[in-house]
PDB file of C-alpha atoms in Angstrom:
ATOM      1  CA  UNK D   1       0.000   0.000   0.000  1.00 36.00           C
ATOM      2  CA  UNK D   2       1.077   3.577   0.325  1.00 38.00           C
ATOM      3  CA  UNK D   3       4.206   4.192   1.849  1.00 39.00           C
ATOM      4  CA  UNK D   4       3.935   5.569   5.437  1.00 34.00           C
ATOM      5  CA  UNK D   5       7.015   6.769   6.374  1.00 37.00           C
ATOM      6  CA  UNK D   6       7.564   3.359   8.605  1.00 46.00           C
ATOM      7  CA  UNK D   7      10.514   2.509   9.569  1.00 60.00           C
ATOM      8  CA  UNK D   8      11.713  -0.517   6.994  1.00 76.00           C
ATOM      9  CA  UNK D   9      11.890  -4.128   8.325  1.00 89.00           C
ATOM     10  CA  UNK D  10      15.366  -6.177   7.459  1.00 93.00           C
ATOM     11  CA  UNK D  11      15.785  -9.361   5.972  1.00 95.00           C
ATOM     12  CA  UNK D  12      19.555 -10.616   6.839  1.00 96.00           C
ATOM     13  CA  UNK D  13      20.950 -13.900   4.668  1.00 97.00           C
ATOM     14  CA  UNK D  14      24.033 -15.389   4.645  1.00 97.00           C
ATOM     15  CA  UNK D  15      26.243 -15.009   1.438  1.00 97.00           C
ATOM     16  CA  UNK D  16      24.987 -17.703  -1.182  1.00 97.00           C
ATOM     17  CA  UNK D  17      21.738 -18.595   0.865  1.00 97.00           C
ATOM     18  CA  UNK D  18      18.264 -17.397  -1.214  1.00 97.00           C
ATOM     19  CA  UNK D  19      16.790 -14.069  -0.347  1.00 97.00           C
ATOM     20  CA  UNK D  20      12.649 -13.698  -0.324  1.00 97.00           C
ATOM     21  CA  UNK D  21      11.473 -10.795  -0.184  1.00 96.00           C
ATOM     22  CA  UNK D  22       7.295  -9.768   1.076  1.00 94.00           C
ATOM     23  CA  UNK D  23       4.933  -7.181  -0.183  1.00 93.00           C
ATOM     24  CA  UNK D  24       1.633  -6.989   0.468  1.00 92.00           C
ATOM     25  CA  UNK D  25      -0.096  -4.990  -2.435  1.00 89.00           C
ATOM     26  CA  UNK D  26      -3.473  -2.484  -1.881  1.00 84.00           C
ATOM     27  CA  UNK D  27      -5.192  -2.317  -4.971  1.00 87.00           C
ATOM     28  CA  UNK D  28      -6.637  -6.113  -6.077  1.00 87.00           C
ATOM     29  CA  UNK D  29      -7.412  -4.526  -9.905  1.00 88.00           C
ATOM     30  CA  UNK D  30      -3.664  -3.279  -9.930  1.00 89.00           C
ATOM     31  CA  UNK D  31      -2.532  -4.401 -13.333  1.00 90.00           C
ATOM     32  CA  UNK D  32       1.241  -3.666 -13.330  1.00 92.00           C
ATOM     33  CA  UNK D  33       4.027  -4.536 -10.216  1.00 94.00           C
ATOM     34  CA  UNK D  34       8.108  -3.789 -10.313  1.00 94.00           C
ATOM     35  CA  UNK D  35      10.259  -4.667  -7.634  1.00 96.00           C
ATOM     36  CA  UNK D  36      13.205  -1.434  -7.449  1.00 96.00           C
ATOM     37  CA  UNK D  37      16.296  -1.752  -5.676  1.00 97.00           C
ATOM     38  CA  UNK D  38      18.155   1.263  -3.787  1.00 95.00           C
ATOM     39  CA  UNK D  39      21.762   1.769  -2.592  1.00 94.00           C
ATOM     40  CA  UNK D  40      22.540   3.685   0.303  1.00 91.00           C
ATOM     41  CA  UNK D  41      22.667   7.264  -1.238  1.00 90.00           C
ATOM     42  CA  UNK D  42      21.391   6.828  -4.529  1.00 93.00           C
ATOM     43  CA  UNK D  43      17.776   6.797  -6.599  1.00 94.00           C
ATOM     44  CA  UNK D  44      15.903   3.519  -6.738  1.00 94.00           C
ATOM     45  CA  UNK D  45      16.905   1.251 -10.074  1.00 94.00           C
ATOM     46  CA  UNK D  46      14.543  -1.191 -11.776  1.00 93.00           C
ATOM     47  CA  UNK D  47      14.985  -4.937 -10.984  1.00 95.00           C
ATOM     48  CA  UNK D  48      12.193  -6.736 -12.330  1.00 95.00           C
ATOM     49  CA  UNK D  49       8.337  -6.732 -13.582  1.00 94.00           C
ATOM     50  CA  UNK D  50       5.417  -8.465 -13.752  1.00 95.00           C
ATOM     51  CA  UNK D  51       1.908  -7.655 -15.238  1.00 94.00           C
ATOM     52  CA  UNK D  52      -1.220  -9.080 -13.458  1.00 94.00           C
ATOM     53  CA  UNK D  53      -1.761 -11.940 -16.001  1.00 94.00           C
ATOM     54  CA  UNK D  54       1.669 -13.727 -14.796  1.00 96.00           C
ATOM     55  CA  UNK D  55       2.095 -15.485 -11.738  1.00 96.00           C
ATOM     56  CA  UNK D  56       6.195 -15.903 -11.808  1.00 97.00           C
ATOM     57  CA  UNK D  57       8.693 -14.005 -14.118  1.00 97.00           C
ATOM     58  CA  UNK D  58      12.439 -14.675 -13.544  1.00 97.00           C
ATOM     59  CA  UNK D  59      15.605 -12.396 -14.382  1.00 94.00           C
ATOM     60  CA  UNK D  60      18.886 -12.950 -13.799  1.00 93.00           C
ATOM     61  CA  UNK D  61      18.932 -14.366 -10.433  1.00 96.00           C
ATOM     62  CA  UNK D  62      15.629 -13.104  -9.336  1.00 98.00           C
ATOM     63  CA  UNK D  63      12.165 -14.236  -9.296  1.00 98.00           C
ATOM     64  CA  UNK D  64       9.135 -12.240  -8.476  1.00 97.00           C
ATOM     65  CA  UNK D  65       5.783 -14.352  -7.465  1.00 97.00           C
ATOM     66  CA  UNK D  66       2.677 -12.570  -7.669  1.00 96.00           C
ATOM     67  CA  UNK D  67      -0.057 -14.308  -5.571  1.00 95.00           C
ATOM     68  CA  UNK D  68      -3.604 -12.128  -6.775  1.00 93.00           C
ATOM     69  CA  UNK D  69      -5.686 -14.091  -4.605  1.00 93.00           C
ATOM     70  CA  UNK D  70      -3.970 -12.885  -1.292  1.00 93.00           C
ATOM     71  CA  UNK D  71      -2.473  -9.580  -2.793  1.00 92.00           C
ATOM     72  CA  UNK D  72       1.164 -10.588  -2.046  1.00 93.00           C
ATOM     73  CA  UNK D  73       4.074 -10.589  -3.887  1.00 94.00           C
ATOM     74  CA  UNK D  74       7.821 -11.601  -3.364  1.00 96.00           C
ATOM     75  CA  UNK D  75      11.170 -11.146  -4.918  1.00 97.00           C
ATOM     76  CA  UNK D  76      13.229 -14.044  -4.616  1.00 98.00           C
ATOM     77  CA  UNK D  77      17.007 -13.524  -5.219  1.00 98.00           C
ATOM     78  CA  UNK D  78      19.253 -16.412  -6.114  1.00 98.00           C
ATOM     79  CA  UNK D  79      23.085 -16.974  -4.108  1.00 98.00           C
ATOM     80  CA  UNK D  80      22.685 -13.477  -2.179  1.00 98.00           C
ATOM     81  CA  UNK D  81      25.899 -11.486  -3.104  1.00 97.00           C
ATOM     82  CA  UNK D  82      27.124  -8.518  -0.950  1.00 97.00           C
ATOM     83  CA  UNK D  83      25.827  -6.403  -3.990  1.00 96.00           C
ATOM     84  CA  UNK D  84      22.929  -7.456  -3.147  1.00 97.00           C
ATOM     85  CA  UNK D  85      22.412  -5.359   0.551  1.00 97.00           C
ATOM     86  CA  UNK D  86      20.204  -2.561  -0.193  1.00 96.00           C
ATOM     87  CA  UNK D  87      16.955  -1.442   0.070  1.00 95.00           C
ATOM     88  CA  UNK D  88      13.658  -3.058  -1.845  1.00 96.00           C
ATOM     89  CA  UNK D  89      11.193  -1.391  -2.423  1.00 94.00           C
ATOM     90  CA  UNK D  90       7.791  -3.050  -4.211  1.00 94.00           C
ATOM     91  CA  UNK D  91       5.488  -1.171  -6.325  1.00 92.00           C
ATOM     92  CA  UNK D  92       2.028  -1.290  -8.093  1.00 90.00           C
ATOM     93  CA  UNK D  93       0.394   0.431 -10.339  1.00 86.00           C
ATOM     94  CA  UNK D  94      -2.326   3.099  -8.942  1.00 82.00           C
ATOM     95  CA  UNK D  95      -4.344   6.225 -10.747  1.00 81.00           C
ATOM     96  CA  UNK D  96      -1.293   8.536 -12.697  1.00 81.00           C
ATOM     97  CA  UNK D  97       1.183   7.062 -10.418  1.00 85.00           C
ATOM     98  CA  UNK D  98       2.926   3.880  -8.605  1.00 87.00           C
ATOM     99  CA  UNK D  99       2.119   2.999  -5.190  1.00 88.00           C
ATOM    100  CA  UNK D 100       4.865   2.144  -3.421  1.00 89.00           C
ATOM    101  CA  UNK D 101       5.975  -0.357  -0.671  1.00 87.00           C
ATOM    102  CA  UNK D 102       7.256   0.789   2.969  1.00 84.00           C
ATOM    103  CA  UNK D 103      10.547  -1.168   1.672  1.00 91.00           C
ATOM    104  CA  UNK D 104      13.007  -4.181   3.190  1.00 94.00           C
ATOM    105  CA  UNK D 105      16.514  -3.747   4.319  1.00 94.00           C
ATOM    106  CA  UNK D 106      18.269  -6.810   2.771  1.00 96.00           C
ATOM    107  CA  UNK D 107      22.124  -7.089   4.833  1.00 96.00           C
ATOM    108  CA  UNK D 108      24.451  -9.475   3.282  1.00 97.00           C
ATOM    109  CA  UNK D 109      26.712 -11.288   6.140  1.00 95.00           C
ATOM    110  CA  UNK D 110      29.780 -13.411   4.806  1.00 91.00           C
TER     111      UNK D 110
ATOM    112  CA  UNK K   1      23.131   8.640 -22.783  1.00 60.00           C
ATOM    113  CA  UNK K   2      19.758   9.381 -22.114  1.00 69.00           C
ATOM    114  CA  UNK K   3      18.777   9.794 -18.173  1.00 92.00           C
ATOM    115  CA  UNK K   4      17.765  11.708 -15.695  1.00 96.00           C
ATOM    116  CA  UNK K   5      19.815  14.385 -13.345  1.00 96.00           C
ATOM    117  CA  UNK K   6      19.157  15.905 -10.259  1.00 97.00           C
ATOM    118  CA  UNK K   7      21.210  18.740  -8.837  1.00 96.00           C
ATOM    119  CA  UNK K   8      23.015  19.574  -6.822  1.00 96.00           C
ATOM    120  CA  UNK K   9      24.001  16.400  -4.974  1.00 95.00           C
ATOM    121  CA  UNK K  10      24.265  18.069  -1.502  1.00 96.00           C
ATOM    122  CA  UNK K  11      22.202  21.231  -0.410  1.00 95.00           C
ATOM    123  CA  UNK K  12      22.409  22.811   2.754  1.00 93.00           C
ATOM    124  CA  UNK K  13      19.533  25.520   3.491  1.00 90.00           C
ATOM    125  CA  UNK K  14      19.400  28.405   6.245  1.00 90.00           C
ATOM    126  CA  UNK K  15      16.317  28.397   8.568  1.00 87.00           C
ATOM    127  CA  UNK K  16      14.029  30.453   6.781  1.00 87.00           C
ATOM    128  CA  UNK K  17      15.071  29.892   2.815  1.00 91.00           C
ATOM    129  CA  UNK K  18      13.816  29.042   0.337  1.00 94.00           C
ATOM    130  CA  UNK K  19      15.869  26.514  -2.148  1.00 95.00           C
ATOM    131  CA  UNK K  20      15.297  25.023  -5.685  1.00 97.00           C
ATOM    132  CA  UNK K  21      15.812  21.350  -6.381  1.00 97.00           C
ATOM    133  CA  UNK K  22      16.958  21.060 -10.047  1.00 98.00           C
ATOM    134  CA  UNK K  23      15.604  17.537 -11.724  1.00 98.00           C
ATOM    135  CA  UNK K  24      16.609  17.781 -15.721  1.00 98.00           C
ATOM    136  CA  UNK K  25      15.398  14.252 -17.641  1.00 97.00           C
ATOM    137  CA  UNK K  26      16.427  13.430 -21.930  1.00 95.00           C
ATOM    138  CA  UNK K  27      14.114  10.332 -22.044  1.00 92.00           C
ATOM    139  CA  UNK K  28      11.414  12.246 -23.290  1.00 92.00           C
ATOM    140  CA  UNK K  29       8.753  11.294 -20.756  1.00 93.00           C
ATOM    141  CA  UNK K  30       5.854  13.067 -20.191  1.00 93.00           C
ATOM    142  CA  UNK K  31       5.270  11.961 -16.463  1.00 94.00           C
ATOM    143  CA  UNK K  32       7.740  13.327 -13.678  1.00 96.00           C
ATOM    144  CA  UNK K  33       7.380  12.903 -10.152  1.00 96.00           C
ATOM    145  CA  UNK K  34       8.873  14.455  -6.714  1.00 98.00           C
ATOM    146  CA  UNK K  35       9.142  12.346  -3.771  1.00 96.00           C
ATOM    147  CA  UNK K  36      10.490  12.567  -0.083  1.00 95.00           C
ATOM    148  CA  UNK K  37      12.912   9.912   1.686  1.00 92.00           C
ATOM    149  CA  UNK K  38      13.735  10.187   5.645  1.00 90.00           C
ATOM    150  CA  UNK K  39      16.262   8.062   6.897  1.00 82.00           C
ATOM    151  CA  UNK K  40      15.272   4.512   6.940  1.00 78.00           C
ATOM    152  CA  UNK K  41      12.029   4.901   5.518  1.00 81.00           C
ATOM    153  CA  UNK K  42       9.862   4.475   2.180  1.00 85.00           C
ATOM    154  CA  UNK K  43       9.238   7.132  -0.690  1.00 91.00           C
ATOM    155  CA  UNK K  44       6.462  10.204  -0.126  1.00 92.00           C
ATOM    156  CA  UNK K  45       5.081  11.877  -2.696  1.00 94.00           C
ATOM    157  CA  UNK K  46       5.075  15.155  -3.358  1.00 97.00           C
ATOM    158  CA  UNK K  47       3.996  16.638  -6.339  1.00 98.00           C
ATOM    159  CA  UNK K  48       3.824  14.950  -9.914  1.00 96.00           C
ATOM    160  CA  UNK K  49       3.084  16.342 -13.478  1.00 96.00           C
ATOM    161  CA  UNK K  50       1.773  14.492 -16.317  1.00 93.00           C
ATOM    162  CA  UNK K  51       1.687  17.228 -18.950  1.00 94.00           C
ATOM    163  CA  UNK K  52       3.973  20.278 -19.031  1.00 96.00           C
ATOM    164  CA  UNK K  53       1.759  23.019 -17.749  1.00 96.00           C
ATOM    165  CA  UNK K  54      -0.148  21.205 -15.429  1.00 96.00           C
ATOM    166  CA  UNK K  55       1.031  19.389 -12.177  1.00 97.00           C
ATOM    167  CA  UNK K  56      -0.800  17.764  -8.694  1.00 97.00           C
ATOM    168  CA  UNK K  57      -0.123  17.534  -5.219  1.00 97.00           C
ATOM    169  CA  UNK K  58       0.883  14.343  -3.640  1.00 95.00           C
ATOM    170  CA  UNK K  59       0.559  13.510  -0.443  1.00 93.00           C
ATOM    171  CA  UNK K  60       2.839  15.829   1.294  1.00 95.00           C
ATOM    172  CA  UNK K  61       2.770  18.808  -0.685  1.00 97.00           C
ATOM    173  CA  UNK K  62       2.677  21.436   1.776  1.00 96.00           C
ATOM    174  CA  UNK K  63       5.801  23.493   2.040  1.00 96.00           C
ATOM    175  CA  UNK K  64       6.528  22.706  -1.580  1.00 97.00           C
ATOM    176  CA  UNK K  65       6.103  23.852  -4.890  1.00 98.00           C
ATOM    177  CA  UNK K  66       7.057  23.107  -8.227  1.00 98.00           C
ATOM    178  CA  UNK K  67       6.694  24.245 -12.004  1.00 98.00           C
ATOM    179  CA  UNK K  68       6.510  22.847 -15.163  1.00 98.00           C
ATOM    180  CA  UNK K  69       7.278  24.715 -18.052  1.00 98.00           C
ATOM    181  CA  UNK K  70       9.424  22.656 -20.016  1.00 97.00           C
ATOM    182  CA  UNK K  71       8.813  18.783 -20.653  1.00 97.00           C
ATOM    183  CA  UNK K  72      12.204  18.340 -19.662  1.00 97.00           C
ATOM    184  CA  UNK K  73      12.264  20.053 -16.221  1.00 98.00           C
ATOM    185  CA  UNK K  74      10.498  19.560 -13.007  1.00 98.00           C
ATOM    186  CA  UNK K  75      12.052  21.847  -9.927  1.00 98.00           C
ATOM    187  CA  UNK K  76      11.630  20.894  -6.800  1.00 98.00           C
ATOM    188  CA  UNK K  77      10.906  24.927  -4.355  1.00 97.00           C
ATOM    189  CA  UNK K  78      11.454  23.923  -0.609  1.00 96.00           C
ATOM    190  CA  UNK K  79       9.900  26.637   0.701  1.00 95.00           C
ATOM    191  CA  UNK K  80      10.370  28.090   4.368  1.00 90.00           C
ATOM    192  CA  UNK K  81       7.118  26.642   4.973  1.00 89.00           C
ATOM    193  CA  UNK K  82       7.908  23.404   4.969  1.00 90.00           C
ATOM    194  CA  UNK K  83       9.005  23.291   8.925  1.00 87.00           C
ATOM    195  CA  UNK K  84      11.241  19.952   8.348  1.00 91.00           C
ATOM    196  CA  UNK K  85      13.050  19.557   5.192  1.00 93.00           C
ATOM    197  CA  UNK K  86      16.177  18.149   5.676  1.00 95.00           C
ATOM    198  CA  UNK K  87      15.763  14.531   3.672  1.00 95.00           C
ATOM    199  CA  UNK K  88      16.883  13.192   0.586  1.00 96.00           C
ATOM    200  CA  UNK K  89      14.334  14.485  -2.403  1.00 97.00           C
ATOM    201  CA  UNK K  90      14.362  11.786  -5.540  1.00 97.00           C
ATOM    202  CA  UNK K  91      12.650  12.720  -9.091  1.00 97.00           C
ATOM    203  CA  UNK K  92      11.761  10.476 -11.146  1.00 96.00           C
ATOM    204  CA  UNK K  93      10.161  10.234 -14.670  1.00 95.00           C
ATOM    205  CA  UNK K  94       7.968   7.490 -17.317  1.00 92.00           C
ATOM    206  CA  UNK K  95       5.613   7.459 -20.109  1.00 82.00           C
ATOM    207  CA  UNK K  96       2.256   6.531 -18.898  1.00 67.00           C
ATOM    208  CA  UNK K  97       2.224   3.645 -21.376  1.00 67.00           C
ATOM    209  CA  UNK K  98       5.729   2.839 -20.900  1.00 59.00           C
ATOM    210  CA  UNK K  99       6.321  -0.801 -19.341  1.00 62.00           C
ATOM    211  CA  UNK K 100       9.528  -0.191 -17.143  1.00 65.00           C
ATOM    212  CA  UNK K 101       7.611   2.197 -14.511  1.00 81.00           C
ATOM    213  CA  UNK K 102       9.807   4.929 -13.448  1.00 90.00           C
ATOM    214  CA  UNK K 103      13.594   6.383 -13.816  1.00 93.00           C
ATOM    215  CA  UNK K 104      15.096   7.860 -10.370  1.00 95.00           C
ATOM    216  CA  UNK K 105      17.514  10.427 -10.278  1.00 96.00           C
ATOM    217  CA  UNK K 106      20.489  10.055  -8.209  1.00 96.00           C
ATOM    218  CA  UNK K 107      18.615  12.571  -5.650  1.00 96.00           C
ATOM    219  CA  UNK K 108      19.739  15.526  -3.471  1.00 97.00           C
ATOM    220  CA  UNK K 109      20.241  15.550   0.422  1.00 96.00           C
ATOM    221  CA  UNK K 110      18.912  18.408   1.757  1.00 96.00           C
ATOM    222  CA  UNK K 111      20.442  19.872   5.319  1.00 95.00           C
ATOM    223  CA  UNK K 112      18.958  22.764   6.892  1.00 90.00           C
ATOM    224  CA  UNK K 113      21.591  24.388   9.200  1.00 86.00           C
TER     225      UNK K 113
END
């Protein structure tokens, strides 16, 4: 749903374990969801997409699930890398504008 | 390369000032967007534009203003108003039809001192 200002929950994984990553989505006609991922001090960057009529789209070492039923959707990310410790930030598609996620600390420990 | 640049990178304002938040985009989108991050937290919206000429508040508009007069060029006015404004402001741009939702900018951290 709309971003709140809350303070953003953490997800820690070991280096080369699988990463999921929650979002719970507001809008249950939302046609259009991307999954951004920001680094501490710059701009959000696109990771991945998926339009309502898909249940699972991969990428290079990430996977987001959509789940309509429930309005939930996940990011997975294959063998976590220390590039991967950011922020991650879910979004969907509202009136004129994305509706995004509070966001999910991932840290990376070796 | 085609992008989209906010500047400066670091702004530090006096009680009391106004300041102008410079985001500059060569995609040629028609959408661009203001939003608000505080420390460990998600994105706020401010103000967004669809059309050059026209623009709406967001959710936390007050103490901020912007203009449109150029399809290329949102700016961001922190105005004294706004009783809190040190954050870091990101801009962002996208076609409405486009299928990659939006571009950031690298954003600006504001400081008042």
């Amino acid at each position: 749903g709309e971003s709140v200002g809350l303070h953003l929950p953490t997800l820690s994984v070991q280096e080369g374990d699988n990463s999921i990553i929650n979002c719970a989505y507001s809008n249950s006609a939302s046609d259009y969801f991307i999954w951004y991922k920001q680094e501490s001090g710059k701009g959000p960057q696109f990771i991945i997409d998926i339009r309502s009529n898909m249940d699972k789209r991969q990428g290079q070492r990430v996977t987001v699930l959509l789940n309509k039923t429930v309005k939930h959707l996940s990011l997975q990310i294959a063998a976590t890398q220390p590039g991967d410790s950011a922020v991650y930030f879910c979004a969907e598609e509202g009136t004129d504008k994305l509706i995004f996620g509070t966001g999910t600390r991932l840290q990376v420990f070796p | 390369d085609g992008g989209i640049t906010q500047s400066p990178k670091y702004l530090f304002r006096k009680e009391g000032q106004n300041v102008t938040l410079s985001c500059e985009q060569n995609l040629n989108h028609d959408a661009m967007y203001w939003y608000r991050q505080d420390p460990g937290q998600g994105l706020r919206l401010i103000y967004y534009s669809q059309i050059v000429n026209d623009f709406q508040k967001g959710d936390i508009a007050e103490g901020y203003s912007v203009s449109r007069e150029k399809k290329e060029s949102f700016p961001l006015t922190v105005t004294s108003a706004q009783k809190n404004p040190t954050a870091f402001y990101l801009c962002a741009s996208t076609n409405p039809d486009g299928g990659y939702g939006y571009t950031f900018g690298s954003g600006t951290r504001l400081t008042v001192v």
